[in-house]
CSV table of C-alpha atoms and ligand atoms in Angstrom, one decimal:
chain,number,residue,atom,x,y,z
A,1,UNK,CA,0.0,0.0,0.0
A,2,UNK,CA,1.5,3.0,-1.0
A,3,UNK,CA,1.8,6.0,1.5
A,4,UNK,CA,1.7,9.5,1.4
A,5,UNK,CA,5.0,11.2,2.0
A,6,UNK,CA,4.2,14.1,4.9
A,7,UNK,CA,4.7,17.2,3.5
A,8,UNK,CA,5.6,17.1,-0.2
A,9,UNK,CA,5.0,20.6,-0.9
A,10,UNK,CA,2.1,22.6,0.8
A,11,UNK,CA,-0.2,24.5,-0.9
A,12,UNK,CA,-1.1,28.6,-0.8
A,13,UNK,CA,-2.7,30.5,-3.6
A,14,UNK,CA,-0.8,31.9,-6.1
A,15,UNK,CA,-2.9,35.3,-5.6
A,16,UNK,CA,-1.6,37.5,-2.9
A,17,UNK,CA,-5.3,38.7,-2.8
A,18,UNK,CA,-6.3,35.2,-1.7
A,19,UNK,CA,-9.7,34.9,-0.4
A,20,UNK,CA,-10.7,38.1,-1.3
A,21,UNK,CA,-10.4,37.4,-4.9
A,22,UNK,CA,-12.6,34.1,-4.7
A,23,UNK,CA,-15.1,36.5,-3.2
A,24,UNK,CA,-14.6,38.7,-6.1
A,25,UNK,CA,-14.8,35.7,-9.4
A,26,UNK,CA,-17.0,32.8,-8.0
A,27,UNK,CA,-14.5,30.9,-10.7
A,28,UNK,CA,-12.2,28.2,-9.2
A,29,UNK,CA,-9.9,28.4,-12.0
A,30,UNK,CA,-8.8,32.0,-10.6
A,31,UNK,CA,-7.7,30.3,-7.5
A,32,UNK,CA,-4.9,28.8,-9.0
A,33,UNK,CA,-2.6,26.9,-6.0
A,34,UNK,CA,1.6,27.0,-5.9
A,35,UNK,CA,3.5,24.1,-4.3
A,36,UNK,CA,6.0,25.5,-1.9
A,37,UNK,CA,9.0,23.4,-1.5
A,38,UNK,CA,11.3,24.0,2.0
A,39,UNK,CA,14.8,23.2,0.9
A,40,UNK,CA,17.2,23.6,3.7
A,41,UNK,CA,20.7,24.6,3.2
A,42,UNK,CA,23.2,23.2,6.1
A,43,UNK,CA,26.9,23.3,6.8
A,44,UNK,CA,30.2,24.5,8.5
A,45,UNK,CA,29.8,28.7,8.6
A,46,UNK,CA,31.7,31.1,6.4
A,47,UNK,CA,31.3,27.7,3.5
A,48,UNK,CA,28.9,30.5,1.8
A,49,UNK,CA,25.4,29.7,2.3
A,50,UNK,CA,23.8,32.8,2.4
A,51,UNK,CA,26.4,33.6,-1.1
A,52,UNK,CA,24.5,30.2,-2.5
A,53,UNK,CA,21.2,31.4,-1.7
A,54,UNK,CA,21.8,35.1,-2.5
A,55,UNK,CA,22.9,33.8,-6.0
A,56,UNK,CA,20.1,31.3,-6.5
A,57,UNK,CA,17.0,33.8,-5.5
A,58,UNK,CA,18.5,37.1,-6.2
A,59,UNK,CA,21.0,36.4,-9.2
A,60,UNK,CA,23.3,38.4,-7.3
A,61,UNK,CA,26.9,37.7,-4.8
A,62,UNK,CA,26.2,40.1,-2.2
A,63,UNK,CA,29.1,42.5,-1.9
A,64,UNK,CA,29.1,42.1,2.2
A,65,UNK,CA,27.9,39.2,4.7
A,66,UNK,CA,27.3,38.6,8.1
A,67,UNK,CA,27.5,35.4,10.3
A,68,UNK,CA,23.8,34.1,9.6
A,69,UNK,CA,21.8,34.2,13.2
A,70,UNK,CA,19.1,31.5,14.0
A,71,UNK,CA,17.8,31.6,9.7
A,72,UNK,CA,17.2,33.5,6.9
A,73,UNK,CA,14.4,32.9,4.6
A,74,UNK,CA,14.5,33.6,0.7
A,75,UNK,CA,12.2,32.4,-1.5
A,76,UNK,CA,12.1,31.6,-6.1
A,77,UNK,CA,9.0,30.8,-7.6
A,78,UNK,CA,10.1,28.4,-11.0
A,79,UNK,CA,8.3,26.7,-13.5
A,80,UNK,CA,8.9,23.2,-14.2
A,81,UNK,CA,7.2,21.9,-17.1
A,82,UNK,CA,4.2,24.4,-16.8
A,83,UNK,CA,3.6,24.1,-13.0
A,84,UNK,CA,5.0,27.1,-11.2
A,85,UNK,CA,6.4,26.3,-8.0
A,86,UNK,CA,7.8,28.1,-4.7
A,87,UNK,CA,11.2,27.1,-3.8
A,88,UNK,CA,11.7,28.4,0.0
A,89,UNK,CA,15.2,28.6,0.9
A,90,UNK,CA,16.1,28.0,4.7
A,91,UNK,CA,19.8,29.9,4.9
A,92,UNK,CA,20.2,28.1,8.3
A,93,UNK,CA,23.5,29.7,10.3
A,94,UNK,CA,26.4,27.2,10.5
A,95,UNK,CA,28.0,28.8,14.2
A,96,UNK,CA,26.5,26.6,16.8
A,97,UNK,CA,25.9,29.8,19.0
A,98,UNK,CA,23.1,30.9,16.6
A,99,UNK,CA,22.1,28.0,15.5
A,100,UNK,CA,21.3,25.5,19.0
A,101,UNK,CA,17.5,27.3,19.2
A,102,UNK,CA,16.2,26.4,15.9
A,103,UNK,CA,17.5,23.5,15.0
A,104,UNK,CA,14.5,21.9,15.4
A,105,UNK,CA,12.8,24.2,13.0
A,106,UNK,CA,15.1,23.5,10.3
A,107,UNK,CA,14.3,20.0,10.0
A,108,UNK,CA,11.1,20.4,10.6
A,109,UNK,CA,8.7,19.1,7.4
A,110,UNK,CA,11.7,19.9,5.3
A,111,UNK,CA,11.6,18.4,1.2
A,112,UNK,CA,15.3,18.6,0.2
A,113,UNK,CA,18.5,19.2,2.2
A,114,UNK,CA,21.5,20.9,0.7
A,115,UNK,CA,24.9,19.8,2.4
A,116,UNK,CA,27.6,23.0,2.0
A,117,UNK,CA,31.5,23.0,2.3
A,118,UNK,CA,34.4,25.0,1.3
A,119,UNK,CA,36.4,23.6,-1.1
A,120,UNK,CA,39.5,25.4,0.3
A,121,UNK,CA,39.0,23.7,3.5
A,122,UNK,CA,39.2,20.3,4.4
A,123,UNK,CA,37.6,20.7,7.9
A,124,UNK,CA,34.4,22.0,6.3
A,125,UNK,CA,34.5,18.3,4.4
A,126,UNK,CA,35.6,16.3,7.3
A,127,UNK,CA,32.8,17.9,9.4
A,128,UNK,CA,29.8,17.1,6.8
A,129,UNK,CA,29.9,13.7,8.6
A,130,UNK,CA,28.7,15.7,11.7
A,131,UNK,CA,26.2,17.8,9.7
A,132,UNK,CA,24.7,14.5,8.2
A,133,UNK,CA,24.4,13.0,11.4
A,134,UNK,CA,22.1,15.6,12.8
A,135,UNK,CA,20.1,15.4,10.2
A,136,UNK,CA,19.5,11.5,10.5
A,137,UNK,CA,19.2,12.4,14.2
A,138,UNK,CA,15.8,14.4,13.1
A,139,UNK,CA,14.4,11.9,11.6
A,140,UNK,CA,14.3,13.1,8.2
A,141,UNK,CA,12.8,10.9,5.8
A,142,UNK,CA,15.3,8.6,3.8
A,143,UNK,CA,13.2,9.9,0.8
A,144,UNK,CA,14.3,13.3,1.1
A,145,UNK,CA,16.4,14.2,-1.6
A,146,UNK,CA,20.0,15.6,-0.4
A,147,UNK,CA,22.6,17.1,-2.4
A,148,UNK,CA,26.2,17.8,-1.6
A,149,UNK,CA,27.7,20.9,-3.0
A,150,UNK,CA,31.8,22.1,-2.9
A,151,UNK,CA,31.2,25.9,-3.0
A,152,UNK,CA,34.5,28.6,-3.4
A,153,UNK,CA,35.5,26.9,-7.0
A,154,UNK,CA,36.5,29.9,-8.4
A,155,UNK,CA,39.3,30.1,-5.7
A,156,UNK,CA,41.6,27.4,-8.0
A,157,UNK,CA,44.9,27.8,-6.4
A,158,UNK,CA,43.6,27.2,-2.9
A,159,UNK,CA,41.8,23.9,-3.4
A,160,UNK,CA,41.8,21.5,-0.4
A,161,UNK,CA,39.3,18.7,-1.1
A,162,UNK,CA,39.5,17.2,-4.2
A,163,UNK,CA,36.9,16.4,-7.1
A,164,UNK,CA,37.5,12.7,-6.4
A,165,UNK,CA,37.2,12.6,-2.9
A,166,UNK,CA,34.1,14.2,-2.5
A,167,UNK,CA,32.4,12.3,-5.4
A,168,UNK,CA,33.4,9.2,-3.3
A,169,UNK,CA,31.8,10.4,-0.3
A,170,UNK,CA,28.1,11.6,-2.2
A,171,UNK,CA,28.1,8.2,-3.4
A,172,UNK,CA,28.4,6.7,0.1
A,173,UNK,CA,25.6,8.8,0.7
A,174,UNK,CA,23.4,8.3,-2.1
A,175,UNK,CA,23.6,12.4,-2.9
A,176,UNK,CA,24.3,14.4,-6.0
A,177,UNK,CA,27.8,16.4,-6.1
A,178,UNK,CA,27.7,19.8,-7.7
A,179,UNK,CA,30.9,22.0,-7.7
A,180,UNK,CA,30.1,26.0,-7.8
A,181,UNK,CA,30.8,29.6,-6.8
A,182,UNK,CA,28.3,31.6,-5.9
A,183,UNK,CA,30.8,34.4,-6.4
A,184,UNK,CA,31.7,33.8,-10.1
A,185,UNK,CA,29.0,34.7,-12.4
A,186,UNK,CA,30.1,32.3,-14.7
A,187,UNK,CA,29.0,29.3,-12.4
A,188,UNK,CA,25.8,31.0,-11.8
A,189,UNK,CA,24.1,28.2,-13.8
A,190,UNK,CA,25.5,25.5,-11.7
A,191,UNK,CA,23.8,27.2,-8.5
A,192,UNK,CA,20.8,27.2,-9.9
A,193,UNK,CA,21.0,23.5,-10.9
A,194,UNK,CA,21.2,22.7,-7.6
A,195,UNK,CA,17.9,23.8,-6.5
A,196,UNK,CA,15.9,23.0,-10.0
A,197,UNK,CA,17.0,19.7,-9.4
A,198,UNK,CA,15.9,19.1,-6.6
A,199,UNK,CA,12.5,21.2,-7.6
A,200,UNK,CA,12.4,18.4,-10.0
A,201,UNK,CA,12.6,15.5,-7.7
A,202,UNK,CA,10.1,16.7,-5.6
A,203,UNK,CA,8.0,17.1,-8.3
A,204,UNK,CA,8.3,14.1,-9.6
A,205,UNK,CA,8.2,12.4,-6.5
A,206,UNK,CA,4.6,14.1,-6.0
A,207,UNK,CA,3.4,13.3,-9.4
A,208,UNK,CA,4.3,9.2,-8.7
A,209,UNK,CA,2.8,8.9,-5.6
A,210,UNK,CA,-0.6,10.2,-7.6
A,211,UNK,CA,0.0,7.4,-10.2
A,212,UNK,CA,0.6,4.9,-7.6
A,213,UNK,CA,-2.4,6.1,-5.6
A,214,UNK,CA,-4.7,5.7,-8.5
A,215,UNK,CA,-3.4,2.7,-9.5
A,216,UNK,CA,-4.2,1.0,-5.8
A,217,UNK,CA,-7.5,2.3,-5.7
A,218,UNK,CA,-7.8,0.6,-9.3
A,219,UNK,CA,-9.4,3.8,-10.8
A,220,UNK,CA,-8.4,6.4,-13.0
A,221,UNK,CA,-8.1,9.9,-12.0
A,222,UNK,CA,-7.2,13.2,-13.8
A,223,UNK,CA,-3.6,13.5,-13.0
A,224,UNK,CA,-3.2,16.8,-10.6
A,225,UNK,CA,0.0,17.6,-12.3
A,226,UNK,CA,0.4,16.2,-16.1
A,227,UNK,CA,2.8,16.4,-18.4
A,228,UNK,CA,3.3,19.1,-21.0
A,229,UNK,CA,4.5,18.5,-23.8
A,230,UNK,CA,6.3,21.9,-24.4
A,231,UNK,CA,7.5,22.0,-20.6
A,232,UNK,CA,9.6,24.9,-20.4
A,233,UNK,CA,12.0,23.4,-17.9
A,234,UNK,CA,13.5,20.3,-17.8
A,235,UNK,CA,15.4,18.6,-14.9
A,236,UNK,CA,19.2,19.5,-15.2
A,237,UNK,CA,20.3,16.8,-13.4
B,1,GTP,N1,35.8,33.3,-3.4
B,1,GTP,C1,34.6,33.0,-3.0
B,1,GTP,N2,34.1,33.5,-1.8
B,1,GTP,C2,32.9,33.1,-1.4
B,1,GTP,C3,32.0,32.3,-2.2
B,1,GTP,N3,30.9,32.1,-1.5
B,1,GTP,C4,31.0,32.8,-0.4
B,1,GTP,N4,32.2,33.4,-0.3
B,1,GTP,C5,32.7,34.3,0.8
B,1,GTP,O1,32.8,33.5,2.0
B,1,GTP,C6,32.4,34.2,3.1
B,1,GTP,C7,31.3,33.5,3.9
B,1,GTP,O2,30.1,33.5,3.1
B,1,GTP,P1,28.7,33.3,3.7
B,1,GTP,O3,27.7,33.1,2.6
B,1,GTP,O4,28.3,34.4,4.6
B,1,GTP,O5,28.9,32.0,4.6
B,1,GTP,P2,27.8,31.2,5.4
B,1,GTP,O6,28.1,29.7,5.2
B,1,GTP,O7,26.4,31.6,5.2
B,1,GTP,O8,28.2,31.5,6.9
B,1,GTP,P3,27.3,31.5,8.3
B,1,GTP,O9,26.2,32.4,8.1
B,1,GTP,O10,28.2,31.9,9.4
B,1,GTP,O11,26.9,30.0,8.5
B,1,GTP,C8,32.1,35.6,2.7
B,1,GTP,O12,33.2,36.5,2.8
B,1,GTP,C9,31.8,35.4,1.2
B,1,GTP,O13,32.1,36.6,0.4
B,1,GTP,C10,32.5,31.8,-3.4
B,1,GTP,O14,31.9,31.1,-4.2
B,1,GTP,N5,33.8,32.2,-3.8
């Protein structure tokens, strides 16, 4: 028996006039609903989080940052093959100090995680064993999809952790490895395959457990999300 995964993407209109605007048009089409998808991004501080994020949702390196305290919230509405979707970014704050209090928020109904480390510094790899560990330690589901990512490419003569070495470790971990810089605007594409990717998962995870539903109650159902067949996006990964 197949069962629902909790939390695969709540739902809040798409209008920011909401209710109002049902009370307005009667019509149910107007009421169109977005998917929000939490996608946590964890690690070591000063690996470049908020950079990653910054770059992802704003398009932007910010000239200037500050240790991240407690969690900062950004937020990309994409559209993957005709749905449009909110990707909420969690820029959680890797210094224990500001961190201790909401760690429990973090994991909290989260769809993807995002593992970060400094490619310049080998502790910030050594310590993603740590980072994974309190992860498991919230009881995340094994089907949430987690990615690793080496950020501070750009930074060439300084490398510490090589390519190999971390592809080993994501495959001991069943995760994706993507290499970037949030800083150089040339890897800007890279960042954003990150979080379309795992967009895409989640979407695609959501739009199986539909078909497997139907198929266990043995009846056929409009598919809440189908297929298009010009989809503007398709999964990088
Ligand atoms: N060269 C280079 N520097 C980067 C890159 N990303 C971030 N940085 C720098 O690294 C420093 C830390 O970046 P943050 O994004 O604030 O790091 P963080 O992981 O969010 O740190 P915490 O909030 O303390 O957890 C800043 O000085 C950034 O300018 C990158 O891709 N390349």
């Amino acid at each position: 028996m197949a069962q629902p995964i909790l939390g695969h993407g709540s739902l809040q209109p798409a209008s920011s006039a909401g209710l109002a605007s049902l009370e307005l048009d009667s019509s149910l089409d107007q009421y169109v609903q977005i998917r929000i998808f939490k996608i946590i991004v964890i690690g070591d501080s000063n690996v470049g989080k908020t950079c990653l994020t910054f770059r992802f949702c704003g398009g932007t390196f910010p000239d200037k940052t500050e240790a991240t305290i407690g969690v900062d919230f950004r937020e990309k509405t994409v559209e993957i093959e005709g749905e449009k979707i909110k990707v909420q970014v969690w820029d959680t704050a890797g210094q224990e100090r500001f961190r201790k209090s909401m760690v429990e928020h973090y994991y909290r109904n989260v769809h993807a995680v995002v593992f970060v480390y400094d490619v310049t510094k080998m502790t910030s790899f050594t310590n993603l064993k740590m980072w994974i560990q309190e992860c498991n330690g919230h009881a995340v589901p094994p089907l949430v999809p987690k990615v690793l990512v080496g950020n501070k490419c750009d930074l060439r003569e300084q490398i510490q952790v090589p390519s190999n070495l971390a592809l080993k470790f994501a495959d001991a971990h069943n995760m994706l490895l993507f290499e970037t810089s949030a800083k150089d605007p040339k890897e800007s594409q890279n960042v954003e395959s990150i979080f379309m990717c795992l967009a895409c998962r989640l979407k695609a995870q959501k739009s199986l457990l539909y078909r497997d539903a139907e198929r266990q109650q043995g009846k056929v159902q409009k598919l809440e999300f189908p297929q298009e067949a010009n989809s503007k996006t398709s999964c990088p990964c």
